[in-house]
Amino acid sequence: MAVFASAPARGIEAAASPALAFDRVSVRYPGSDRDALVGATLTVPPGGKAVVVGPNGSGKSTLLRAALGLCPVSEGVVRVLGRDVRTVRGETGVGTNLEEVYALMTVRVDGLVSLWARLQGRPDTEVRQWIDSFGLRTILARPLFRLSTGQKKLVGDLLALGFSPRLLLLDEPFDNVDFGRRRKLIDLLARSEAAVVMNTHEVDLLPSFPDWDLYFMWDGQLIGRFAVGELDRLYVSRGVRPGALATFRSSIGEISVTRDRGEVPMKGASNLDYLLDRIA
Amino acid sequence: MSVAVPYTRSALTNPALWFWGVVFMAFWFVLGAYVFSSGLATDRAAEVGYTAAWFAVIALFSLTTLSITIAASVTYGTSALAFGFRYTRLTPSGFTLSLIAASTVVALVLGSVMTAVVSVLFSAHFGRPIYPANVPGIVGVVVLAGAFMMGLATALVLVVVNYLGLRHMSFVEFLPLILSYLFGFSQLFLALPAWFLYLSPWNDMESLLFQAYSGSPAHAVLGMTGSAALLWPVSAAALLGWVVLLVGIASGLLRRIRSVSIQEGRQI
């Protein structure tokens, strides 16, 4: 029975393509009168790492859902591993921790790991080792819906990381995860050879990823690219400033992101809301 | 078959399916054997016809509960399926075949339990063995019924998911069961035209189950020999046609599956 597709042929062109490319992508959900994502442009090369920071509801998850083909793209093109997301089929090089993609059926975590290994066509050895090393062996006998929020998040994280993906799309991977396991997860991410796009609203975590590209998400607008390493030099100011690295619209008008001078330094800010409050 | 096995296990460990598909239906068999059978002529032909009619109707309802399980599973899994077809080795046709396999196995379990319960209860009550005349026939009908329920439930849910939004999802999930009660009881009490009974998949299943259990042709009014006799090859061919049609539609809709939030279906 042809349950599985054969692995897609990957030519030289696909190998040289960005792992993820957004070209002026807008997303509008049915019944909504505004775009959840507004003309987002983003390129992540193979092995590249990017973190997207923004408050809750800013559109970070929509960015990932668009890359996964889980929401309606109203404008622009999303390309994943060189292929238009609308035509992607049977591509096993993408991992994500979005809980909704693991809800195929009600199974215990043990069965979910085995099932996912079969669907990815790869062994589950690494995921099981990590589950042990994260001290999560006891959850194997329980269904996903019986786990705590943090445990569910970790299962998604490990399933995303565990099958040698070439592109990792991680939505708030540290949410409700305790400090010790956060450190382990950061180590795993640092060792991963995959291209990574990671969403977070926790600016405090950024120093753990000093070499990563940095984007901000505000009200559906993707702002960047910056570097995490230069975060201490970035400022935000009201209005369009000459030489601004980026500008975006907010409820208090246009905001500029500048380097080395400006109204409010990003250094020490826990989130974008805090910065805008200070400017206002 | 990698998805079929966990799907089968998941369905067979679903307590709701066991309660509504087995326990609740067994309760009806108890009523049929011990309460409603008073006044029945005490000859074997009448007892066999009566037992087969109960089996046909209640087994039909039991098998239809499977469609609710399948519909709920697809409704909750739209994002997983939309993701799975893009970013895993799962294909729409493979998933369709796996779901048919799983539905068939679960239908066989339900059909076996229904056959066993009706045989034991009615034989005990009538004081002589009233066993199914054609067990392979029952197996064949149950297999077709399993595939039919999968095709119907999946097609209905995906029409709603892909094109209509989830506002009426609860109704759609229960629609096969509502229709099975409507058509199932109709053949007990109404003299519907033969062409209608052939075109209705629920009446095809009911007629075939009756014939397989009793060994005699089903009639337009199920156990009433004065009404028109139904030809089992026509019923079987019509049911097979429905299976092919619905599975084809379901498979086509799976290729365009839209990821929806289950919260979209919230009623209040």
Coordinates of C-alpha atoms in Angstrom, one line a residue:
Chain A
M1 CA 0.0 0.0 0.0
A2 CA 1.4 3.4 -1.0
V3 CA 0.9 5.0 2.3
F4 CA 4.0 7.2 2.0
A5 CA 5.3 9.4 -0.8
S6 CA 8.8 8.7 -2.0
A7 CA 11.4 11.3 -1.0
P8 CA 11.4 14.2 -3.4
A9 CA 14.3 14.6 -5.8
R10 CA 16.5 17.5 -4.7
G11 CA 18.5 19.0 -7.4
I12 CA 21.5 21.4 -7.2
E13 CA 19.1 24.3 -7.5
A14 CA 17.1 23.3 -4.5
A15 CA 20.3 22.6 -2.5
A16 CA 21.5 26.1 -3.1
S17 CA 18.2 27.8 -2.4
P18 CA 17.4 29.5 0.9
A19 CA 16.0 27.2 3.5
L20 CA 13.1 29.7 3.9
A21 CA 12.2 32.7 1.8
F22 CA 9.2 35.0 2.3
D23 CA 8.7 37.5 -0.5
R24 CA 6.2 40.3 0.5
V25 CA 3.9 37.8 2.2
S26 CA 0.6 38.9 3.6
V27 CA -1.9 36.7 5.5
R28 CA -5.5 37.5 6.3
Y29 CA -7.6 35.0 8.2
P30 CA -11.2 34.4 7.0
G31 CA -13.6 36.8 8.6
S32 CA -10.9 39.3 9.6
D33 CA -10.8 42.8 8.3
R34 CA -7.0 43.2 8.8
D35 CA -3.9 41.3 7.8
A36 CA -2.3 39.2 10.5
L37 CA 1.0 39.4 8.5
V38 CA 1.7 42.4 6.4
G39 CA 4.1 42.1 3.4
A40 CA 6.7 40.1 5.3
T41 CA 10.0 39.6 3.6
L42 CA 12.6 37.2 5.1
T43 CA 15.4 35.0 3.8
V44 CA 17.1 32.3 5.9
P45 CA 20.0 30.6 4.2
P46 CA 20.7 26.8 4.7
G47 CA 22.0 26.5 8.3
G48 CA 21.1 30.2 9.0
K49 CA 19.5 31.1 12.4
A50 CA 16.9 33.8 13.0
V51 CA 15.0 34.8 16.0
V52 CA 11.7 36.8 15.7
V53 CA 10.8 38.8 18.8
G54 CA 7.4 40.4 19.3
P55 CA 4.6 40.6 21.8
N56 CA 1.7 38.2 22.0
G57 CA -0.6 38.5 19.0
S58 CA 1.9 40.4 16.8
G59 CA 1.9 37.7 14.1
K60 CA 4.9 35.6 15.0
S61 CA 3.0 32.3 15.0
T62 CA 1.3 33.3 11.7
L63 CA 4.7 33.7 10.1
L64 CA 5.5 30.1 11.0
R65 CA 2.0 28.8 10.1
A66 CA 2.4 30.4 6.7
A67 CA 5.7 28.6 6.2
L68 CA 4.0 25.4 7.1
G69 CA 1.0 25.9 4.7
L70 CA -1.4 26.1 7.6
C71 CA -2.9 29.5 6.9
P72 CA -4.1 31.4 3.8
V73 CA -1.5 33.5 2.1
S74 CA -3.3 36.3 0.5
E75 CA -0.3 38.0 -1.2
G76 CA 3.3 37.1 -1.9
V77 CA 5.2 33.8 -2.1
V78 CA 6.6 31.5 0.6
R79 CA 9.4 29.2 -0.5
V80 CA 10.4 26.3 1.8
L81 CA 13.7 24.5 0.9
G82 CA 13.4 26.0 -2.6
R83 CA 9.8 25.0 -3.2
D84 CA 6.7 27.1 -3.2
V85 CA 4.8 26.1 -0.1
R86 CA 1.6 25.7 -2.0
T87 CA 3.2 22.8 -4.0
V88 CA 5.3 21.1 -1.3
R89 CA 4.4 17.5 -0.8
G90 CA 6.3 14.8 1.1
E91 CA 9.2 17.1 2.1
T92 CA 10.6 15.5 5.3
G93 CA 13.3 18.1 6.0
V94 CA 11.1 20.5 8.1
G95 CA 10.5 20.2 11.8
T96 CA 8.2 22.3 13.9
N97 CA 7.0 22.3 17.5
L98 CA 3.5 23.6 16.8
E99 CA 1.3 21.4 18.9
E100 CA -1.6 21.3 16.4
V101 CA 0.5 19.4 13.8
Y102 CA 0.9 16.4 16.3
A103 CA -2.9 16.1 16.8
L104 CA -3.3 13.4 14.1
M105 CA -4.9 11.0 16.6
T106 CA -5.1 10.2 20.3
V107 CA -1.9 8.3 21.1
R108 CA 0.5 8.1 24.0
V109 CA 3.7 10.1 23.7
D110 CA 5.5 6.8 23.2
G111 CA 3.3 6.0 20.2
L112 CA 3.6 9.6 18.9
V113 CA 7.3 9.3 18.8
S114 CA 7.2 6.0 16.9
L115 CA 4.5 7.3 14.6
W116 CA 6.4 10.5 13.8
A117 CA 9.6 8.5 13.2
R118 CA 7.7 6.4 10.6
L119 CA 6.1 9.5 9.0
Q120 CA 9.6 11.2 8.8
G121 CA 11.2 8.0 7.6
R122 CA 13.9 8.3 10.2
P123 CA 14.9 6.4 13.4
D124 CA 13.5 7.7 16.7
T125 CA 16.7 6.9 18.7
E126 CA 17.8 10.5 19.2
V127 CA 14.4 11.7 20.3
R128 CA 14.1 8.9 22.9
Q129 CA 17.6 9.7 24.2
W130 CA 16.7 13.3 24.6
I131 CA 13.4 12.4 26.4
D132 CA 15.6 10.5 28.8
S133 CA 18.2 13.2 29.2
F134 CA 15.5 15.8 29.8
G135 CA 14.1 13.6 32.6
L136 CA 10.8 13.0 30.7
R137 CA 10.7 9.2 30.6
T138 CA 7.6 9.1 32.7
I139 CA 5.5 11.0 30.2
L140 CA 5.9 8.3 27.5
A141 CA 3.0 6.4 28.8
R142 CA 0.7 9.4 28.8
P143 CA -1.3 10.9 26.0
L144 CA -0.2 14.4 24.9
F145 CA -3.4 16.0 26.3
R146 CA -2.6 14.8 29.8
L147 CA 0.8 16.6 29.9
S148 CA 1.5 19.9 31.5
T149 CA 1.9 22.9 29.2
G150 CA 5.7 22.9 29.6
Q151 CA 5.9 19.1 29.0
K152 CA 3.8 19.4 25.8
K153 CA 6.0 22.2 24.6
L154 CA 9.1 20.1 25.2
V155 CA 7.7 17.1 23.4
G156 CA 7.0 19.3 20.4
D157 CA 10.5 20.8 20.6
L158 CA 12.2 17.4 20.7
L159 CA 10.0 16.0 17.9
A160 CA 10.9 19.1 15.8
L161 CA 14.6 18.7 16.5
G162 CA 14.9 14.9 16.5
F163 CA 14.6 13.8 12.9
S164 CA 17.5 15.7 11.4
P165 CA 15.5 18.6 9.9
R166 CA 17.1 21.0 7.4
L167 CA 14.7 23.7 8.5
L168 CA 13.3 24.2 12.1
L169 CA 10.3 26.4 12.7
L170 CA 10.0 26.9 16.5
D171 CA 7.1 28.8 18.1
E172 CA 8.0 30.0 21.6
P173 CA 10.1 26.8 22.4
F174 CA 10.8 27.9 25.9
D175 CA 7.3 28.7 27.0
N176 CA 6.5 27.2 30.4
V177 CA 9.8 25.3 30.3
D178 CA 11.8 25.3 33.6
F179 CA 15.3 26.9 33.8
G180 CA 17.3 23.6 33.8
R181 CA 15.6 22.3 30.7
R182 CA 15.8 25.7 29.0
R183 CA 19.6 25.4 29.2
K184 CA 19.5 21.9 27.7
L185 CA 17.3 23.1 24.9
I186 CA 19.5 26.0 24.2
D187 CA 22.5 23.6 23.9
L188 CA 20.5 21.4 21.5
L189 CA 19.6 24.4 19.4
A190 CA 23.2 25.6 19.4
R191 CA 24.4 22.2 18.1
S192 CA 21.7 21.9 15.4
E193 CA 22.9 22.3 11.8
A194 CA 19.4 23.1 10.6
A195 CA 18.3 26.5 9.5
V196 CA 16.2 27.9 12.4
V197 CA 13.4 30.4 12.7
M198 CA 12.5 30.8 16.3
N199 CA 9.7 33.0 17.7
T200 CA 9.9 34.3 21.2
H201 CA 8.5 37.2 23.3
E202 CA 11.3 36.8 25.8
V203 CA 14.0 39.3 25.0
D204 CA 15.9 38.1 28.1
L205 CA 16.7 34.9 26.2
L206 CA 18.4 36.6 23.3
P207 CA 21.9 36.7 24.8
S208 CA 21.9 32.9 24.6
F209 CA 21.9 33.2 20.8
P210 CA 24.6 35.9 20.1
D211 CA 25.3 34.9 16.5
W212 CA 21.7 34.7 15.3
D213 CA 19.9 37.2 13.1
L214 CA 17.2 39.2 14.8
Y215 CA 13.8 40.4 13.6
F216 CA 11.1 42.2 15.4
M217 CA 7.4 41.6 14.8
W218 CA 4.9 44.3 15.5
D219 CA 1.3 44.3 14.5
G220 CA 1.9 41.9 11.6
Q221 CA 5.0 43.8 10.4
L222 CA 8.3 41.9 10.2
I223 CA 11.1 44.4 11.0
G224 CA 14.7 43.6 10.4
R225 CA 17.2 42.1 9.7
F226 CA 19.4 42.9 12.7
A227 CA 21.9 40.9 14.7
V228 CA 21.3 39.6 18.2
G229 CA 24.9 40.7 18.9
E230 CA 24.1 44.3 18.2
L231 CA 21.0 44.5 20.4
D232 CA 22.8 46.6 22.9
R233 CA 23.4 49.3 20.2
L234 CA 19.9 49.5 19.0
Y235 CA 17.4 52.3 19.9
V236 CA 13.8 53.0 19.1
S237 CA 12.5 56.5 18.4
R238 CA 9.2 58.1 17.5
G239 CA 9.0 59.3 13.8
V240 CA 11.1 58.5 10.8
R241 CA 14.7 59.2 11.7
P242 CA 17.4 59.8 9.1
G243 CA 19.6 56.7 8.7
A244 CA 17.1 54.5 10.4
L245 CA 17.8 50.8 10.0
A246 CA 14.0 50.1 9.8
T247 CA 10.7 51.8 10.4
F248 CA 7.3 50.5 11.3
R249 CA 3.8 51.7 12.1
S250 CA 2.4 51.6 15.6
S251 CA -0.5 52.9 17.5
I252 CA 1.5 56.0 18.4
G253 CA 2.7 56.6 14.8
E254 CA 5.8 55.7 12.8
I255 CA 8.7 54.2 14.9
S256 CA 12.3 54.1 13.8
V257 CA 15.0 51.6 14.8
T258 CA 18.4 53.2 14.9
R259 CA 21.9 52.2 15.8
D260 CA 23.9 53.9 18.6
R261 CA 21.6 56.8 19.2
G262 CA 17.9 57.4 19.7
E263 CA 15.2 58.0 22.3
V264 CA 15.0 54.6 24.1
P265 CA 17.7 51.9 24.1
M266 CA 16.6 48.4 23.5
K267 CA 19.2 47.2 26.0
G268 CA 17.4 45.9 29.1
A269 CA 14.0 46.0 27.6
S270 CA 12.0 42.8 28.3
N271 CA 9.6 43.3 25.3
L272 CA 8.6 45.7 22.6
D273 CA 5.5 46.9 24.4
Y274 CA 7.7 48.2 27.2
L275 CA 9.8 50.2 24.7
L276 CA 6.7 51.8 23.0
D277 CA 5.3 52.7 26.4
R278 CA 8.5 54.5 27.3
I279 CA 8.5 56.4 24.0
A280 CA 4.8 57.3 24.4
Chain B
M1 CA -0.3 0.6 7.0
S2 CA 1.8 2.6 9.5
V3 CA -1.1 5.0 10.1
A4 CA -3.7 2.3 10.0
V5 CA -2.4 0.4 13.0
P6 CA -2.3 3.4 15.5
Y7 CA -5.7 4.6 14.1
T8 CA -7.2 1.2 14.7
R9 CA -5.8 1.1 18.2
S10 CA -6.9 4.6 18.9
A11 CA -10.5 3.9 17.7
L12 CA -10.7 0.6 19.6
T13 CA -9.7 2.2 22.8
N14 CA -12.3 5.0 22.5
P15 CA -14.7 4.5 25.4
A16 CA -17.4 6.6 23.6
L17 CA -17.4 4.2 20.7
W18 CA -17.7 1.2 23.0
F19 CA -20.6 2.7 24.9
W20 CA -22.7 4.1 22.1
G21 CA -21.7 1.4 19.5
V22 CA -21.8 -1.6 21.7
V23 CA -23.3 -1.2 25.2
F24 CA -26.2 1.1 24.1
M25 CA -27.0 -1.2 21.2
A26 CA -26.8 -4.3 23.4
F27 CA -29.4 -2.7 25.6
W28 CA -31.7 -2.5 22.5
F29 CA -31.1 -6.2 21.8
V30 CA -32.2 -7.0 25.4
L31 CA -35.4 -5.1 24.8
G32 CA -35.9 -6.8 21.4
A33 CA -35.4 -10.2 22.8
Y34 CA -37.2 -10.0 26.1
V35 CA -39.7 -7.0 25.9
F36 CA -40.9 -6.5 22.4
S37 CA -41.0 -10.2 21.4
S38 CA -44.3 -10.9 23.3
G39 CA -47.0 -11.9 20.9
L40 CA -44.6 -13.2 18.3
A41 CA -45.7 -16.5 16.6
T42 CA -43.8 -19.4 18.0
D43 CA -42.5 -20.9 14.8
R44 CA -38.9 -20.9 13.8
A45 CA -39.4 -18.8 10.6
A46 CA -41.1 -16.0 12.5
E47 CA -38.4 -16.0 15.2
V48 CA -35.6 -16.0 12.6
G49 CA -37.2 -13.1 10.7
Y50 CA -37.7 -11.2 13.9
T51 CA -34.2 -11.7 15.1
A52 CA -32.7 -10.9 11.7
A53 CA -34.7 -7.6 11.6
W54 CA -33.4 -6.6 15.0
F55 CA -29.9 -7.5 14.0
A56 CA -30.1 -5.6 10.7
V57 CA -31.4 -2.4 12.3
I58 CA -29.3 -2.3 15.5
A59 CA -26.1 -3.4 13.7
L60 CA -26.7 -0.6 11.2
F61 CA -26.9 1.9 14.1
S62 CA -23.8 0.4 15.8
L63 CA -21.8 0.6 12.6
T64 CA -22.9 4.2 12.0
T65 CA -21.5 5.3 15.4
L66 CA -18.1 4.6 13.8
S67 CA -18.7 7.5 11.4
I68 CA -18.9 9.9 14.4
T69 CA -15.5 8.7 15.7
I70 CA -14.0 9.1 12.2
A71 CA -15.6 12.6 11.7
A72 CA -14.3 13.8 15.1
S73 CA -10.8 12.5 14.3
V74 CA -10.6 14.3 11.0
T75 CA -12.1 17.5 12.4
Y76 CA -9.5 17.6 15.2
G77 CA -6.7 16.6 12.8
T78 CA -7.0 19.1 10.0
S79 CA -3.7 20.9 10.9
A80 CA -1.9 17.6 11.4
L81 CA -3.1 16.3 8.0
A82 CA -2.4 19.6 6.2
F83 CA 1.1 19.5 7.7
G84 CA 1.5 15.8 7.3
F85 CA 0.8 15.8 3.5
R86 CA 3.4 18.6 3.0
Y87 CA 6.1 17.7 5.5
T88 CA 6.0 14.0 6.1
R89 CA 5.8 10.9 4.0
L90 CA 2.0 10.6 4.5
T91 CA 0.0 11.0 1.3
P92 CA -3.7 11.7 0.9
S93 CA -4.2 8.4 -0.9
G94 CA -2.2 6.5 1.7
F95 CA -4.1 8.2 4.5
T96 CA -7.4 7.3 2.8
L97 CA -6.4 3.7 2.5
S98 CA -5.2 3.5 6.1
L99 CA -8.4 5.0 7.3
I100 CA -10.4 2.5 5.3
A101 CA -8.3 -0.3 6.7
A102 CA -8.8 1.0 10.3
S103 CA -12.5 1.6 9.8
T104 CA -13.0 -1.9 8.3
V105 CA -11.2 -3.5 11.3
V106 CA -13.2 -1.5 13.8
A107 CA -16.4 -2.3 11.9
L108 CA -15.6 -6.0 12.0
V109 CA -15.1 -5.8 15.7
L110 CA -18.5 -4.0 16.1
G111 CA -20.2 -6.4 13.7
S112 CA -18.8 -9.4 15.5
V113 CA -20.0 -8.2 18.9
M114 CA -23.4 -7.4 17.5
T115 CA -23.7 -10.8 15.9
A116 CA -22.6 -12.6 19.1
V117 CA -24.9 -10.6 21.3
V118 CA -28.0 -11.0 19.1
S119 CA -27.3 -14.8 18.6
V120 CA -26.9 -15.4 22.4
L121 CA -29.8 -13.2 23.6
F122 CA -32.4 -14.3 21.0
S123 CA -31.4 -17.9 21.1
A124 CA -31.6 -17.9 24.9
H125 CA -35.0 -16.2 24.8
F126 CA -36.6 -18.4 22.1
G127 CA -35.1 -21.6 23.5
R128 CA -33.5 -22.8 20.3
P129 CA -30.4 -21.7 18.3
I130 CA -31.0 -18.7 16.1
Y131 CA -27.6 -18.2 14.6
P132 CA -26.7 -16.2 11.5
A133 CA -27.2 -18.2 8.3
N134 CA -24.4 -16.6 6.3
V135 CA -21.4 -15.4 8.4
P136 CA -19.2 -14.7 5.4
G137 CA -22.0 -12.6 4.1
I138 CA -22.2 -10.6 7.3
V139 CA -18.4 -10.1 7.2
G140 CA -18.7 -8.8 3.6
V141 CA -21.5 -6.3 4.5
V142 CA -19.6 -5.1 7.6
V143 CA -16.4 -4.6 5.6
L144 CA -18.4 -2.5 3.0
A145 CA -20.1 -0.7 5.8
G146 CA -16.8 0.2 7.4
A147 CA -15.5 1.7 4.2
F148 CA -18.8 3.5 3.6
M149 CA -18.7 5.1 7.0
M150 CA -15.1 6.2 6.5
G151 CA -15.9 7.7 3.1
L152 CA -19.1 9.4 4.2
A153 CA -17.8 10.8 7.5
T154 CA -14.6 12.1 5.9
A155 CA -16.3 13.6 2.9
L156 CA -18.9 15.4 5.0
V157 CA -16.4 16.8 7.4
L158 CA -14.0 18.0 4.7
V159 CA -16.8 19.7 2.7
V160 CA -17.5 21.7 5.8
V161 CA -13.8 22.2 6.8
N162 CA -12.7 23.2 3.3
Y163 CA -15.7 25.3 2.1
L164 CA -18.2 26.2 4.8
G165 CA -16.5 26.8 8.2
L166 CA -17.1 24.9 11.3
R167 CA -20.3 26.5 12.7
H168 CA -22.4 23.4 12.0
M169 CA -19.8 20.8 12.6
S170 CA -21.7 19.1 15.4
F171 CA -24.7 18.5 13.2
V172 CA -22.5 17.3 10.4
E173 CA -20.7 14.8 12.7
F174 CA -24.0 13.3 13.7
L175 CA -25.7 13.5 10.3
P176 CA -24.8 9.9 9.3
L177 CA -26.3 8.6 12.6
I178 CA -29.4 10.7 12.1
L179 CA -29.8 9.4 8.6
S180 CA -29.3 5.9 9.7
Y181 CA -32.1 6.1 12.2
L182 CA -34.3 7.8 9.7
F183 CA -33.7 5.2 6.9
G184 CA -33.3 2.3 9.2
F185 CA -36.6 2.7 10.9
S186 CA -38.4 3.6 7.6
Q187 CA -37.8 0.1 6.2
L188 CA -39.3 -1.4 9.4
F189 CA -42.6 0.4 9.1
L190 CA -43.0 1.9 5.6
A191 CA -43.5 0.3 2.2
L192 CA -40.9 2.4 0.3
P193 CA -40.4 1.7 -3.4
A194 CA -37.7 -0.7 -4.3
W195 CA -35.7 1.8 -6.3
F196 CA -35.5 4.1 -3.3
L197 CA -34.3 1.3 -1.0
Y198 CA -31.6 0.3 -3.6
L199 CA -30.4 3.9 -3.9
S200 CA -30.3 4.4 -0.1
P201 CA -27.0 3.1 1.3
W202 CA -28.5 2.7 4.8
N203 CA -31.2 0.5 3.4
D204 CA -28.7 -1.4 1.3
M205 CA -26.8 -2.2 4.4
E206 CA -29.9 -3.1 6.4
S207 CA -31.3 -5.3 3.7
L208 CA -28.0 -7.1 3.2
L209 CA -27.5 -7.6 7.0
F210 CA -31.0 -9.0 7.2
Q211 CA -30.5 -11.4 4.3
A212 CA -27.1 -12.6 5.7
Y213 CA -28.5 -13.3 9.1
S214 CA -31.8 -14.9 8.1
G215 CA -30.7 -16.5 4.9
S216 CA -33.9 -15.2 3.2
P217 CA -34.2 -12.1 1.0
A218 CA -35.1 -8.8 2.7
H219 CA -38.3 -7.2 1.7
A220 CA -39.4 -3.6 1.2
V221 CA -40.9 -3.7 4.6
L222 CA -38.0 -5.5 6.2
G223 CA -39.5 -8.7 7.6
M224 CA -42.9 -8.6 5.9
T225 CA -43.0 -11.3 3.2
G226 CA -46.0 -9.7 1.6
S227 CA -44.0 -6.7 0.4
A228 CA -41.6 -6.7 -2.5
A229 CA -38.5 -8.9 -2.1
L230 CA -35.2 -7.1 -2.6
L231 CA -32.4 -8.5 -4.8
W232 CA -29.2 -8.7 -2.7
P233 CA -26.8 -8.3 -5.7
V234 CA -28.5 -5.0 -6.6
S235 CA -28.2 -3.8 -3.0
A236 CA -24.5 -4.9 -2.8
A237 CA -23.7 -3.3 -6.1
A238 CA -25.4 0.0 -5.0
L239 CA -23.5 -0.1 -1.7
L240 CA -20.2 -0.7 -3.4
G241 CA -21.0 2.2 -5.8
W242 CA -21.6 4.5 -2.8
V243 CA -18.3 3.3 -1.2
V244 CA -16.3 4.1 -4.4
L245 CA -18.0 7.4 -4.9
L246 CA -17.6 8.6 -1.3
V247 CA -14.1 7.4 -0.9
G248 CA -13.2 9.1 -4.1
I249 CA -14.7 12.4 -3.0
A250 CA -13.0 12.1 0.5
S251 CA -9.7 11.4 -1.1
G252 CA -10.1 14.4 -3.4
L253 CA -11.1 16.7 -0.6
L254 CA -8.1 15.5 1.5
R255 CA -5.7 16.8 -1.1
R256 CA -7.2 20.3 -0.6
I257 CA -7.5 20.0 3.2
R258 CA -7.6 23.4 5.0
S259 CA -6.1 23.8 8.5
V260 CA -8.8 25.1 10.8
S261 CA -8.9 25.8 14.5
I262 CA -11.3 23.6 16.3
Q263 CA -12.4 26.6 18.3
E264 CA -14.1 27.9 15.0
G265 CA -16.8 25.3 15.7
R266 CA -17.6 26.5 19.2
Q267 CA -21.4 26.9 19.4
I268 CA -21.7 29.2 22.4

